[in-house]
Each structure stands twice: as structure tokens, then as C-alpha cells.
């Protein structure tokens, strides 16, 4: 009787192990092992043991329903080489992150467009170079694309607004040149976040961007010129705007400050006029190194920010600068 109970207990205990062992999709496991081999079996991927379930391997995660690899997050790894083409053979991927791998070089493989279910793509803080591929416009499911802190060069692809589900785009801290494409005004209504800062972009900011309702727009540290006042207005939803360290020229006097704007950085430009009263609602303002005149409005945080937010203008005055004469 005891032997029978022992056998029954062993059978029951084995059931979870059996179901656990078959959770990993064999094709996904094959692809992951190819990726591991491509990177010369790095220490970071030690847990990728062929004898174990790939759904429990480090940096990847399986979908609970399909048991297919749905997330791949390779970050802060001592890995060198290029992104393997086989990354495109994980068709159920929804999240792909490759971040802070400075020895990663080369270009982005076209096979990445095979990831038709991909929602969030981050390839940042690497030494990947070359132009930003125009084939990104084929990845229609993308909601967020981050290609910041790399060595991309050349012009920004005009086709990116074809990503109708995109809500955010980061191309900052690269070596991009040329103009901001006029087509960027054609992003879908849900598009809210754009960061093109710390590049070598030139020319005027396209007026088509005024058709969008951003929450965050960062264009600082480029060579942009002209007017950006059309990006403001009482009906705009923008909350954070940084246009600092460009060559922008426009009159700030009659700009309507959006009700939700909380952060505005315009330092190191060629902006004229006076400061509008609406700035008193902001938490942060920097208009230093421009050509502004008149009294600094009183209220909100404007006097608490310190003189460095206002100095090096033509004739701004009033606290925290010296009194007006």
C-alpha cells in the first residue's frame, strides 16, 4: 500500500515538471541559441541552457497564453558584434530592447521588419551606425521607437509617419543632418512625443508640426532657425518644450502659452520681444542668451528660478534680475 501511495505521489509531482518542460516553443529556442552562438556564448546568456525551458531564460519572457517569446531585453551586457539577422525570426515579439551595449556595431538588419507584432522597439546607447533605415516604416504595429544615443548619420527618413500607431519617437543624440521632414506633420493624432535633440539638424522647423498636439517636443542642440511660435497656442496640449541652443528668431511677445505647459527652455537663440504673462504658470523657464527686453512677469516660479534663467538678454529687467529703470 505504501509503495502504491509513493508511486502515485511521484506521478502527481511529475505533472508540473512535464508541463513546465514543454512550455518553450522549439523554434523560439532554436533561434535564441543561434543568437547566443552569434555573440560567442557570452556570460550574460549563461542561463540559455539547451536542456532547460527557454521561457525561464534570462532577458526573455514568454507570453502566458501562446508560450512564444514576447519580450527580449538585452541591456548592460558585455557583448560585442552586430545585431544578428536571426532576431527577426522571433515572430511573436512585442517588446525588443537593446540598450547600453557600447561594443555593438554595424547596422540594423532588414530582417527586423519580420517582427510584425512588435509594439515597442528600443535600440539605444550602442555604437550602431549608418543611416536610419527607411524600412522602419514597414513595422506598422510599432507604438514606440527609440533609437537614441547611437551613431546614426544622414537624413531622417520621410516615411516614418506611415507608422500610424506610433505615439513616441526618439532619435536624439546621434549625428543626423538635413532638415526635419515636412511629412512629420502627418503623424497620426495619437503621436505625442518627439525628441530630435543633440543632432546636426538645420533649416526651419516645418509648420506642419503645428498640426500635431504634442505633450513633449525636444529639438535642442541643433542648428535650427526661424520661427516656432506656431507650436504654441491656448488649445495646444504641449507640456514640455525644449528648443534651446539653436538659431531660432521670432518675437515672443504675443505667443499664447498653453494652459498645460510646465517646462520651456529657449536659451541660446535669437528670440526678441518681451516675456508673456502666461509664463507665470510654468514650473521651469530658461530664456537666457537671447535678445529679449522688458520686465519679467511677477508670479508663479519665475522669481524663484534665479537670474541664470534670464541673463544675457538685451534689456530684460526685474526680479531676479536688477530692477527696471
Short mmCIF file of C-alpha atoms in Angstrom, two decimals:
data_model
loop_
_atom_site.label_atom_id
_atom_site.label_comp_id
_atom_site.label_asym_id
_atom_site.label_seq_id
_atom_site.Cartn_x
_atom_site.Cartn_y
_atom_site.Cartn_z
CA UNK A 1 0.00 0.00 0.00
CA UNK A 2 2.83 2.38 0.92
CA UNK A 3 4.57 1.61 -2.38
CA UNK A 4 1.36 2.37 -4.30
CA UNK A 5 0.97 5.71 -2.49
CA UNK A 6 4.60 6.58 -3.19
CA UNK A 7 4.20 5.82 -6.89
CA UNK A 8 1.02 7.92 -7.04
CA UNK A 9 2.79 10.81 -5.32
CA UNK A 10 5.68 10.67 -7.77
CA UNK A 11 3.28 10.73 -10.71
CA UNK A 12 1.48 13.77 -9.31
CA UNK A 13 4.74 15.60 -8.67
CA UNK A 14 5.95 14.87 -12.16
CA UNK A 15 2.94 16.50 -13.86
CA UNK A 16 4.01 20.15 -13.36
CA UNK A 17 7.51 19.26 -14.43
CA UNK A 18 6.25 17.71 -17.64
CA UNK A 19 4.05 20.69 -18.49
CA UNK A 20 6.86 23.02 -17.47
CA UNK A 21 9.34 21.29 -19.77
CA UNK A 22 7.20 21.66 -22.87
CA UNK A 23 6.24 25.33 -22.41
CA UNK A 24 9.12 26.64 -24.53
CA UNK A 25 8.44 26.69 -28.26
CA UNK A 26 11.12 24.59 -30.03
CA UNK A 27 11.54 27.08 -32.89
CA UNK A 28 11.95 30.00 -30.50
CA UNK A 29 14.55 28.04 -28.54
CA UNK A 30 16.43 27.28 -31.75
CA UNK A 31 16.51 30.97 -32.69
CA UNK A 32 17.67 32.06 -29.23
CA UNK A 33 20.50 29.55 -29.28
CA UNK A 34 21.53 30.90 -32.69
CA UNK A 35 21.63 34.39 -31.21
CA UNK A 36 23.74 33.14 -28.31
CA UNK A 37 26.17 31.49 -30.70
CA UNK A 38 26.28 34.65 -32.84
CA UNK A 39 27.54 36.55 -29.77
CA UNK A 40 30.09 33.82 -28.99
CA UNK A 41 28.25 32.40 -25.97
CA UNK A 42 28.66 35.40 -23.66
CA UNK A 43 28.47 35.19 -19.90
CA UNK A 44 25.35 37.37 -19.99
CA UNK A 45 23.47 34.50 -21.64
CA UNK A 46 24.73 31.71 -19.37
CA UNK A 47 21.19 30.75 -18.39
CA UNK A 48 20.42 29.88 -22.02
CA UNK A 49 20.96 26.17 -21.48
CA UNK A 50 19.50 23.94 -24.24
CA UNK A 51 18.41 21.46 -21.57
CA UNK A 52 16.14 23.98 -19.86
CA UNK A 53 12.91 25.79 -20.71
CA UNK A 54 13.65 28.95 -22.72
CA UNK A 55 10.61 30.67 -21.21
CA UNK A 56 12.64 30.95 -17.99
CA UNK A 57 15.87 32.14 -19.53
CA UNK A 58 17.38 35.48 -18.56
CA UNK A 59 16.37 38.61 -20.61
CA UNK A 60 13.45 36.90 -22.40
CA UNK A 61 9.83 36.37 -21.44
CA UNK A 62 7.13 34.16 -22.92
CA UNK A 63 3.53 35.16 -23.44
CA UNK A 64 1.34 33.38 -20.89
CA UNK A 65 -1.20 32.26 -23.46
CA UNK A 66 0.89 31.41 -26.53
CA UNK A 67 4.12 30.44 -24.72
CA UNK A 68 6.01 32.21 -27.51
CA UNK A 69 8.86 34.62 -26.82
CA UNK A 70 7.16 38.01 -26.47
CA UNK A 71 9.86 40.09 -24.77
CA UNK A 72 13.61 40.38 -25.35
CA UNK A 73 15.57 42.86 -23.20
CA UNK A 74 19.35 42.80 -23.74
CA UNK A 75 20.78 45.57 -21.54
CA UNK A 76 24.11 46.44 -19.91
CA UNK A 77 25.78 43.38 -21.39
CA UNK A 78 29.46 42.83 -22.17
CA UNK A 79 28.67 41.76 -25.71
CA UNK A 80 30.30 42.77 -29.00
CA UNK A 81 29.46 42.33 -32.64
CA UNK A 82 26.37 43.19 -34.66
CA UNK A 83 22.66 42.60 -34.20
CA UNK A 84 22.06 39.13 -35.67
CA UNK A 85 19.63 38.76 -38.56
CA UNK A 86 18.01 35.91 -36.64
CA UNK A 87 16.41 38.44 -34.28
CA UNK A 88 13.75 38.69 -36.97
CA UNK A 89 12.89 35.00 -36.50
CA UNK A 90 11.02 35.60 -33.25
CA UNK A 91 7.65 36.45 -34.83
CA UNK A 92 5.72 36.87 -31.58
CA UNK A 93 8.00 39.56 -30.15
CA UNK A 94 6.14 42.59 -28.81
CA UNK A 95 8.97 44.25 -26.84
CA UNK A 96 12.56 44.42 -28.06
CA UNK A 97 15.18 46.34 -26.07
CA UNK A 98 18.89 46.55 -26.87
CA UNK A 99 20.38 49.15 -24.53
CA UNK A 100 23.76 50.23 -23.17
CA UNK A 101 25.90 47.83 -25.19
CA UNK A 102 28.71 50.04 -26.41
CA UNK A 103 30.53 47.29 -28.30
CA UNK A 104 27.53 46.67 -30.54
CA UNK A 105 28.34 47.98 -34.01
CA UNK A 106 27.21 47.71 -37.62
CA UNK A 107 23.72 48.47 -38.88
CA UNK A 108 20.20 47.31 -38.09
CA UNK A 109 19.37 44.16 -40.09
CA UNK A 110 16.39 44.36 -42.51
CA UNK A 111 15.08 41.11 -41.01
CA UNK A 112 13.77 43.15 -38.08
CA UNK A 113 10.80 44.04 -40.27
CA UNK A 114 9.66 40.41 -39.91
CA UNK A 115 8.60 41.28 -36.36
CA UNK A 116 5.07 42.21 -37.39
CA UNK A 117 3.75 42.08 -33.81
CA UNK A 118 6.40 44.39 -32.37
CA UNK A 119 4.96 47.25 -30.31
CA UNK A 120 7.99 48.76 -28.54
CA UNK A 121 11.48 48.92 -30.05
CA UNK A 122 14.47 50.43 -28.25
CA UNK A 123 17.98 50.31 -29.66
CA UNK A 124 19.92 52.89 -27.63
CA UNK A 125 23.36 53.63 -26.19
CA UNK A 126 25.24 51.50 -28.71
CA UNK A 127 27.74 52.18 -31.49
CA UNK A 128 25.37 51.15 -34.26
CA UNK A 129 25.85 53.49 -37.22
CA UNK A 130 24.79 54.22 -40.77
CA UNK A 131 21.56 55.90 -41.85
CA UNK A 132 18.31 55.28 -40.02
CA UNK A 133 16.72 52.60 -42.21
CA UNK A 134 13.63 53.63 -44.17
CA UNK A 135 12.30 50.08 -43.76
CA UNK A 136 11.12 51.01 -40.26
CA UNK A 137 8.01 52.38 -41.96
CA UNK A 138 7.01 48.78 -42.70
CA UNK A 139 6.64 47.95 -38.99
CA UNK A 140 3.02 49.04 -38.75
CA UNK A 141 2.39 47.76 -35.22
CA UNK A 142 5.04 49.96 -33.60
CA UNK A 143 3.80 52.24 -30.85
CA UNK A 144 7.17 53.49 -29.66
CA UNK A 145 10.56 53.74 -31.39
CA UNK A 146 13.73 54.75 -29.53
CA UNK A 147 17.00 54.98 -31.48
CA UNK A 148 18.73 57.45 -29.16
CA UNK A 149 22.41 57.62 -28.17
CA UNK A 150 23.83 55.84 -31.21
CA UNK A 151 25.97 56.86 -34.19
CA UNK A 152 23.28 57.15 -36.85
CA UNK A 153 24.03 59.69 -39.55
CA UNK A 154 22.42 61.09 -42.67
CA UNK A 155 18.89 62.41 -43.05
CA UNK A 156 15.77 61.41 -41.15
CA UNK A 157 13.55 59.12 -43.25
CA UNK A 158 10.47 60.94 -44.54
CA UNK A 159 8.45 57.72 -44.35
CA UNK A 160 8.30 57.36 -40.55
CA UNK A 161 4.83 58.98 -40.26
CA UNK A 162 3.50 55.93 -42.09
CA UNK A 163 3.66 54.27 -38.67
CA UNK A 164 0.07 55.12 -37.80
CA UNK A 165 0.18 53.57 -34.32
CA UNK A 166 3.29 55.43 -33.23
CA UNK A 167 2.91 57.59 -30.11
CA UNK A 168 6.57 58.40 -29.43
CA UNK A 169 9.83 58.73 -31.39
CA UNK A 170 13.34 59.29 -30.05
CA UNK A 171 16.18 59.96 -32.48
CA UNK A 172 18.20 62.15 -30.12
CA UNK A 173 21.95 62.04 -29.54
CA UNK A 174 23.01 60.85 -32.95
CA UNK A 175 24.75 62.59 -35.85
CA UNK A 176 21.72 63.23 -38.04
CA UNK A 177 21.86 66.02 -40.61
CA UNK A 178 19.50 67.76 -43.02
CA UNK A 179 16.01 69.07 -42.34
CA UNK A 180 13.17 67.86 -40.15
CA UNK A 181 10.91 66.27 -42.76
CA UNK A 182 7.76 68.23 -43.56
CA UNK A 183 5.99 64.86 -43.60
CA UNK A 184 6.35 64.72 -39.79
CA UNK A 185 3.22 66.82 -39.56
CA UNK A 186 1.40 63.76 -40.87
CA UNK A 187 1.87 61.57 -37.83
CA UNK A 188 -1.38 60.10 -36.53
CA UNK A 189 -3.37 62.09 -33.91
CA UNK A 190 -2.10 59.82 -31.12
CA UNK A 191 1.51 60.88 -31.72
CA UNK A 192 2.63 62.88 -28.65
CA UNK A 193 6.37 62.61 -28.02
CA UNK A 194 9.18 63.68 -30.35
CA UNK A 195 12.86 64.04 -29.43
CA UNK A 196 15.30 65.05 -32.18
CA UNK A 197 17.73 66.84 -29.87
CA UNK A 198 21.54 66.71 -29.88
CA UNK A 199 21.95 66.19 -33.63
CA UNK A 200 23.15 68.37 -36.51
CA UNK A 201 19.78 69.23 -37.99
CA UNK A 202 19.39 72.51 -39.85
CA UNK A 203 16.77 74.62 -41.57
CA UNK A 204 13.39 75.74 -40.32
CA UNK A 205 11.07 73.70 -38.15
CA UNK A 206 8.29 72.66 -40.57
CA UNK A 207 4.99 74.43 -40.00
CA UNK A 208 3.27 71.07 -40.44
CA UNK A 209 4.33 70.20 -36.87
CA UNK A 210 1.80 72.78 -35.75
CA UNK A 211 -0.93 70.35 -36.81
CA UNK A 212 0.09 67.93 -34.05
CA UNK A 213 -0.69 68.04 -30.35
CA UNK A 214 2.48 67.09 -28.53
CA UNK A 215 2.95 66.54 -24.85
CA UNK A 216 6.75 66.65 -25.20
CA UNK A 217 8.82 68.18 -28.00
CA UNK A 218 12.62 68.31 -27.74
CA UNK A 219 14.64 69.92 -30.53
CA UNK A 220 17.52 71.37 -28.52
CA UNK A 221 21.16 71.46 -29.59
CA UNK A 222 20.76 71.53 -33.35
CA UNK A 223 21.23 74.25 -35.96
CA UNK A 224 17.56 75.06 -36.48
CA UNK A 225 16.45 78.57 -37.43
CA UNK A 226 13.28 80.55 -37.97
CA UNK A 227 10.02 80.66 -36.03
CA UNK A 228 8.46 78.07 -33.69
CA UNK A 229 5.69 80.26 -32.25
CA UNK A 230 3.12 78.28 -34.25
CA UNK A 231 3.78 75.31 -31.94
CA UNK A 232 2.13 77.24 -29.09
CA UNK A 233 -1.43 78.39 -28.52
CA UNK A 234 -4.16 78.15 -25.92
CA UNK A 235 -5.57 74.94 -27.43
CA UNK A 236 -2.24 73.09 -27.57
CA UNK A 237 -1.55 70.16 -25.24
CA UNK A 238 2.21 70.55 -25.03
CA UNK A 239 3.63 70.19 -21.51
CA UNK A 240 7.40 70.10 -22.07
CA UNK A 241 9.21 72.03 -24.80
CA UNK A 242 12.95 72.43 -25.28
CA UNK A 243 14.26 74.48 -28.24
CA UNK A 244 17.49 75.62 -26.60
CA UNK A 245 20.83 76.10 -28.36
CA UNK A 246 19.58 76.67 -31.89
CA UNK A 247 19.35 79.82 -34.02
CA UNK A 248 15.63 80.46 -33.71
CA UNK A 249 14.37 84.00 -34.44
CA UNK A 250 10.86 85.13 -33.55
CA UNK A 251 9.00 87.59 -31.36
CA UNK A 252 7.87 86.03 -28.08
CA UNK A 253 5.64 88.93 -27.02
CA UNK A 254 2.29 87.72 -28.32
CA UNK A 255 2.83 83.96 -28.05
CA UNK A 256 -0.09 82.30 -26.28
CA UNK A 257 1.23 79.96 -23.60
CA UNK A 258 -0.71 76.65 -23.49
CA UNK A 259 -2.50 76.03 -20.20
CA UNK A 260 -0.71 72.72 -19.63
CA UNK A 261 2.83 73.89 -20.44
CA UNK A 262 5.11 73.36 -17.44
CA UNK A 263 8.65 73.30 -18.89
CA UNK A 264 10.04 75.69 -21.50
CA UNK A 265 13.70 76.08 -22.44
CA UNK A 266 14.58 78.66 -25.11
CA UNK A 267 18.14 79.54 -24.05
CA UNK A 268 20.84 80.38 -26.60
CA UNK A 269 18.70 81.55 -29.51
CA UNK A 270 17.92 84.92 -31.16
CA UNK A 271 14.45 85.48 -29.75
CA UNK A 272 13.15 89.04 -29.40
CA UNK A 273 10.23 90.80 -27.71
CA UNK A 274 9.06 90.55 -24.11
CA UNK A 275 8.04 87.70 -21.84
CA UNK A 276 4.29 86.91 -21.95
CA UNK A 277 2.34 86.86 -18.69
CA UNK A 278 1.34 83.24 -19.29
CA UNK A 279 4.81 82.10 -18.29
CA UNK A 280 3.87 82.54 -14.63
CA UNK A 281 2.07 79.17 -14.75
CA UNK A 282 5.25 77.26 -15.63
CA UNK A 283 7.48 75.31 -13.24
CA UNK A 284 10.62 75.95 -15.28
CA UNK A 285 11.63 78.62 -17.80
CA UNK A 286 15.01 79.43 -19.30
CA UNK A 287 15.22 82.29 -21.81
CA UNK A 288 18.86 83.25 -21.22
CA UNK A 289 21.18 84.26 -24.08
CA UNK A 290 18.52 85.80 -26.31
CA UNK A 291 17.52 89.36 -27.33
CA UNK A 292 14.58 89.90 -25.01
CA UNK A 293 13.53 93.15 -23.34
CA UNK A 294 11.06 94.40 -20.75
CA UNK A 295 10.01 93.46 -17.24
CA UNK A 296 9.98 89.82 -16.13
CA UNK A 297 6.37 88.96 -15.20
CA UNK A 298 5.77 88.53 -11.48
CA UNK A 299 4.22 85.34 -10.17
CA UNK A 300 4.45 81.59 -10.08
CA UNK A 301 8.01 80.27 -10.07
CA UNK A 302 9.53 82.98 -12.27
CA UNK A 303 11.29 84.82 -9.44
CA UNK A 304 12.42 81.58 -7.77
CA UNK A 305 14.27 80.27 -10.83
CA UNK A 306 17.29 82.51 -10.39
CA UNK A 307 18.96 85.06 -12.61
CA UNK A 308 20.68 82.45 -14.82
CA UNK A 309 17.30 81.69 -16.41
CA UNK A 310 17.17 85.28 -17.74
CA UNK A 311 20.67 86.74 -18.01
CA UNK A 312 22.47 87.70 -21.24
CA UNK A 313 19.47 89.32 -22.89
CA UNK A 314 19.20 92.76 -24.47
CA UNK A 315 17.26 94.54 -21.75
CA UNK A 316 15.29 92.18 -19.51
CA UNK A 317 14.80 93.58 -16.04
CA UNK A 318 13.02 92.94 -12.76
CA UNK A 319 13.48 90.21 -10.20
CA UNK A 320 15.55 88.09 -10.17
CA UNK A 321 17.48 90.50 -12.46
CA UNK A 322 18.18 94.11 -11.45
CA UNK A 323 15.20 96.47 -11.20
CA UNK A 324 13.89 98.16 -14.31
CA UNK A 325 14.98 101.78 -14.71
#
